mmCIF file of C-alpha atoms in Angstrom:
data_model
loop_
_atom_site.group_PDB
_atom_site.id
_atom_site.type_symbol
_atom_site.label_atom_id
_atom_site.label_comp_id
_atom_site.label_asym_id
_atom_site.label_seq_id
_atom_site.Cartn_x
_atom_site.Cartn_y
_atom_site.Cartn_z
ATOM 1 C CA GLN A 189 61.577 -131.040 79.894
ATOM 2 C CA VAL A 190 60.351 -129.150 82.555
ATOM 3 C CA GLN A 191 59.231 -125.651 82.515
ATOM 4 C CA LEU A 192 58.847 -123.035 85.145
ATOM 5 C CA VAL A 193 57.409 -119.539 84.749
ATOM 6 C CA GLU A 194 57.285 -116.932 87.572
ATOM 7 C CA SER A 195 54.971 -114.098 87.725
ATOM 8 C CA GLY A 196 53.888 -111.591 90.203
ATOM 9 C CA GLY A 197 57.032 -109.141 90.599
ATOM 10 C CA GLY A 198 56.918 -105.400 90.566
ATOM 11 C CA LEU A 199 57.740 -102.366 92.237
ATOM 12 C CA VAL A 200 56.255 -102.101 96.081
ATOM 13 C CA GLN A 201 57.123 -99.679 98.714
ATOM 14 C CA ALA A 202 58.969 -100.975 102.210
ATOM 15 C CA GLY A 203 56.293 -102.483 104.340
ATOM 16 C CA GLY A 204 54.219 -103.756 101.471
ATOM 17 C CA SER A 205 53.103 -107.183 100.063
ATOM 18 C CA LEU A 206 53.810 -109.158 96.802
ATOM 19 C CA ARG A 207 52.792 -113.035 95.858
ATOM 20 C CA LEU A 208 54.975 -114.470 93.637
ATOM 21 C CA SER A 209 53.544 -117.347 91.487
ATOM 22 C CA CYS A 210 55.526 -120.046 89.432
ATOM 23 C CA ALA A 211 53.821 -122.479 86.993
ATOM 24 C CA ALA A 212 54.904 -125.835 86.230
ATOM 25 C CA SER A 213 54.737 -128.154 83.414
ATOM 26 C CA GLY A 214 56.867 -130.954 82.058
ATOM 27 C CA ARG A 215 56.795 -133.576 84.490
ATOM 28 C CA THR A 216 54.555 -134.830 87.546
ATOM 29 C CA PHE A 217 54.880 -131.667 89.520
ATOM 30 C CA SER A 218 53.387 -133.257 92.730
ATOM 31 C CA ASN A 219 56.223 -135.437 93.168
ATOM 32 C CA TYR A 220 59.202 -133.084 93.647
ATOM 33 C CA GLY A 221 60.098 -130.007 96.036
ATOM 34 C CA MET A 222 59.912 -126.745 94.984
ATOM 35 C CA GLY A 223 62.107 -123.680 95.875
ATOM 36 C CA TRP A 224 62.438 -120.184 95.655
ATOM 37 C CA PHE A 225 66.079 -118.274 95.072
ATOM 38 C CA ARG A 226 66.896 -114.833 94.653
ATOM 39 C CA GLN A 227 69.628 -112.873 93.033
ATOM 40 C CA ALA A 228 70.149 -109.107 93.837
ATOM 41 C CA PRO A 229 72.790 -106.904 91.423
ATOM 42 C CA GLY A 230 76.383 -107.639 92.060
ATOM 43 C CA LYS A 231 75.690 -110.555 94.525
ATOM 44 C CA GLU A 232 75.352 -114.455 94.295
ATOM 45 C CA ARG A 233 72.176 -116.090 94.050
ATOM 46 C CA GLU A 234 70.640 -117.173 97.629
ATOM 47 C CA PHE A 235 67.950 -119.650 98.859
ATOM 48 C CA VAL A 236 64.835 -117.933 100.013
ATOM 49 C CA ALA A 237 62.567 -120.881 100.748
ATOM 50 C CA ALA A 238 61.458 -124.423 99.863
ATOM 51 C CA ILE A 239 58.679 -126.787 100.152
ATOM 52 C CA THR A 240 58.520 -130.522 99.754
ATOM 53 C CA TRP A 241 56.546 -132.540 97.095
ATOM 54 C CA SER A 242 53.412 -132.955 99.949
ATOM 55 C CA GLY A 243 53.678 -129.293 101.419
ATOM 56 C CA GLY A 244 54.379 -130.799 104.775
ATOM 57 C CA TYR A 245 57.811 -129.553 105.378
ATOM 58 C CA THR A 246 58.997 -126.017 104.645
ATOM 59 C CA TYR A 247 62.302 -124.510 105.027
ATOM 60 C CA TYR A 248 63.312 -120.538 104.771
ATOM 61 C CA ARG A 249 66.548 -118.419 105.016
ATOM 62 C CA ASP A 250 66.478 -116.688 108.373
ATOM 63 C CA SER A 251 66.110 -113.230 107.096
ATOM 64 C CA VAL A 252 62.663 -113.881 105.868
ATOM 65 C CA LYS A 253 61.351 -116.169 108.601
ATOM 66 C CA GLY A 254 57.729 -114.830 109.528
ATOM 67 C CA ARG A 255 57.538 -112.641 106.767
ATOM 68 C CA PHE A 256 57.404 -114.932 103.741
ATOM 69 C CA THR A 257 55.495 -117.881 103.269
ATOM 70 C CA ILE A 258 55.818 -120.649 100.537
ATOM 71 C CA SER A 259 53.043 -123.059 99.525
ATOM 72 C CA ARG A 260 52.090 -124.865 96.671
ATOM 73 C CA ASP A 261 48.846 -126.278 94.816
ATOM 74 C CA ASN A 262 49.328 -129.885 93.018
ATOM 75 C CA VAL A 263 46.244 -129.583 91.254
ATOM 76 C CA LYS A 264 47.129 -126.583 89.600
ATOM 77 C CA ASN A 265 50.788 -127.114 89.455
ATOM 78 C CA MET A 266 51.766 -123.915 91.080
ATOM 79 C CA VAL A 267 54.020 -122.867 93.621
ATOM 80 C CA TYR A 268 53.624 -119.406 95.329
ATOM 81 C CA LEU A 269 55.937 -117.149 97.507
ATOM 82 C CA GLN A 270 53.655 -114.727 99.718
ATOM 83 C CA MET A 271 56.062 -111.890 100.627
ATOM 84 C CA ASN A 272 54.904 -109.503 103.335
ATOM 85 C CA SER A 273 56.542 -106.684 105.641
ATOM 86 C CA LEU A 274 58.826 -106.125 102.278
ATOM 87 C CA LYS A 275 62.459 -104.401 102.829
ATOM 88 C CA PRO A 276 64.480 -102.762 100.282
ATOM 89 C CA GLU A 277 67.422 -105.525 100.883
ATOM 90 C CA ASP A 278 64.574 -108.126 99.537
ATOM 91 C CA THR A 279 64.964 -106.233 96.181
ATOM 92 C CA ALA A 280 66.407 -108.898 93.775
ATOM 93 C CA VAL A 281 65.234 -111.181 90.627
ATOM 94 C CA TYR A 282 63.307 -114.064 92.365
ATOM 95 C CA PHE A 283 63.691 -117.530 90.793
ATOM 96 C CA CYS A 284 61.565 -120.592 91.286
ATOM 97 C CA ALA A 285 63.405 -123.804 91.087
ATOM 98 C CA ALA A 286 62.245 -127.674 91.165
ATOM 99 C CA HIS A 287 64.232 -130.668 93.195
ATOM 100 C CA ARG A 288 65.925 -132.948 90.975
ATOM 101 C CA ILE A 289 64.923 -135.922 93.203
ATOM 102 C CA ALA A 290 61.059 -137.232 93.754
ATOM 103 C CA LEU A 291 59.484 -137.537 97.076
ATOM 104 C CA ARG A 292 61.981 -136.279 99.290
ATOM 105 C CA THR A 293 60.644 -135.660 102.833
ATOM 106 C CA ILE A 294 62.942 -132.485 103.415
ATOM 107 C CA VAL A 295 64.384 -130.148 101.210
ATOM 108 C CA THR A 296 67.271 -127.732 101.705
ATOM 109 C CA GLY A 297 68.660 -124.354 100.252
ATOM 110 C CA LEU A 298 71.369 -126.101 98.173
ATOM 111 C CA SER A 299 71.175 -124.997 94.803
ATOM 112 C CA ASN A 300 72.418 -127.987 93.326
ATOM 113 C CA GLU A 301 69.705 -129.982 94.402
ATOM 114 C CA TYR A 302 67.528 -128.196 92.013
ATOM 115 C CA ALA A 303 67.531 -129.334 88.522
ATOM 116 C CA TYR A 304 65.084 -127.040 86.776
ATOM 117 C CA TRP A 305 65.119 -123.141 86.829
ATOM 118 C CA GLY A 306 62.610 -120.320 85.768
ATOM 119 C CA GLN A 307 63.824 -117.075 84.030
ATOM 120 C CA GLY A 308 63.111 -115.091 87.021
ATOM 121 C CA THR A 309 60.723 -112.164 88.040
ATOM 122 C CA GLN A 310 62.135 -108.925 89.594
ATOM 123 C CA VAL A 311 60.900 -107.578 92.696
ATOM 124 C CA THR A 312 61.933 -103.950 93.663
ATOM 125 C CA VAL A 313 61.433 -102.539 96.997
ATOM 126 C CA SER A 314 61.680 -98.784 97.636
ATOM 127 C CA SER A 315 62.370 -97.256 100.828
#
């Protein structure tokens, strides 16, 4: 069984920064792509960013390009989301997710490609 635990959320003013972390356990973390998704109140869950097992390929939704950076540490079994220049529309619960297939050379934002999900961490950006 795979466990994913997010942390690092909080309340920040517009223009500020937060770094989300996701701790993974339960399988060979370094073999699987990882993603971040978010869900705002009353809205559907949406893709934010993803990274391949090696870290060699990353993919972002357009609205966060240039502001968010996804990274991973395969020694520590961690994946991160550095969020800069935050906007009120970034307010959501952020979820970490692990890809279902090992050693993929690309990743996408399709949620059905991710087999395991964390409980989420709240990010609130005030204007």
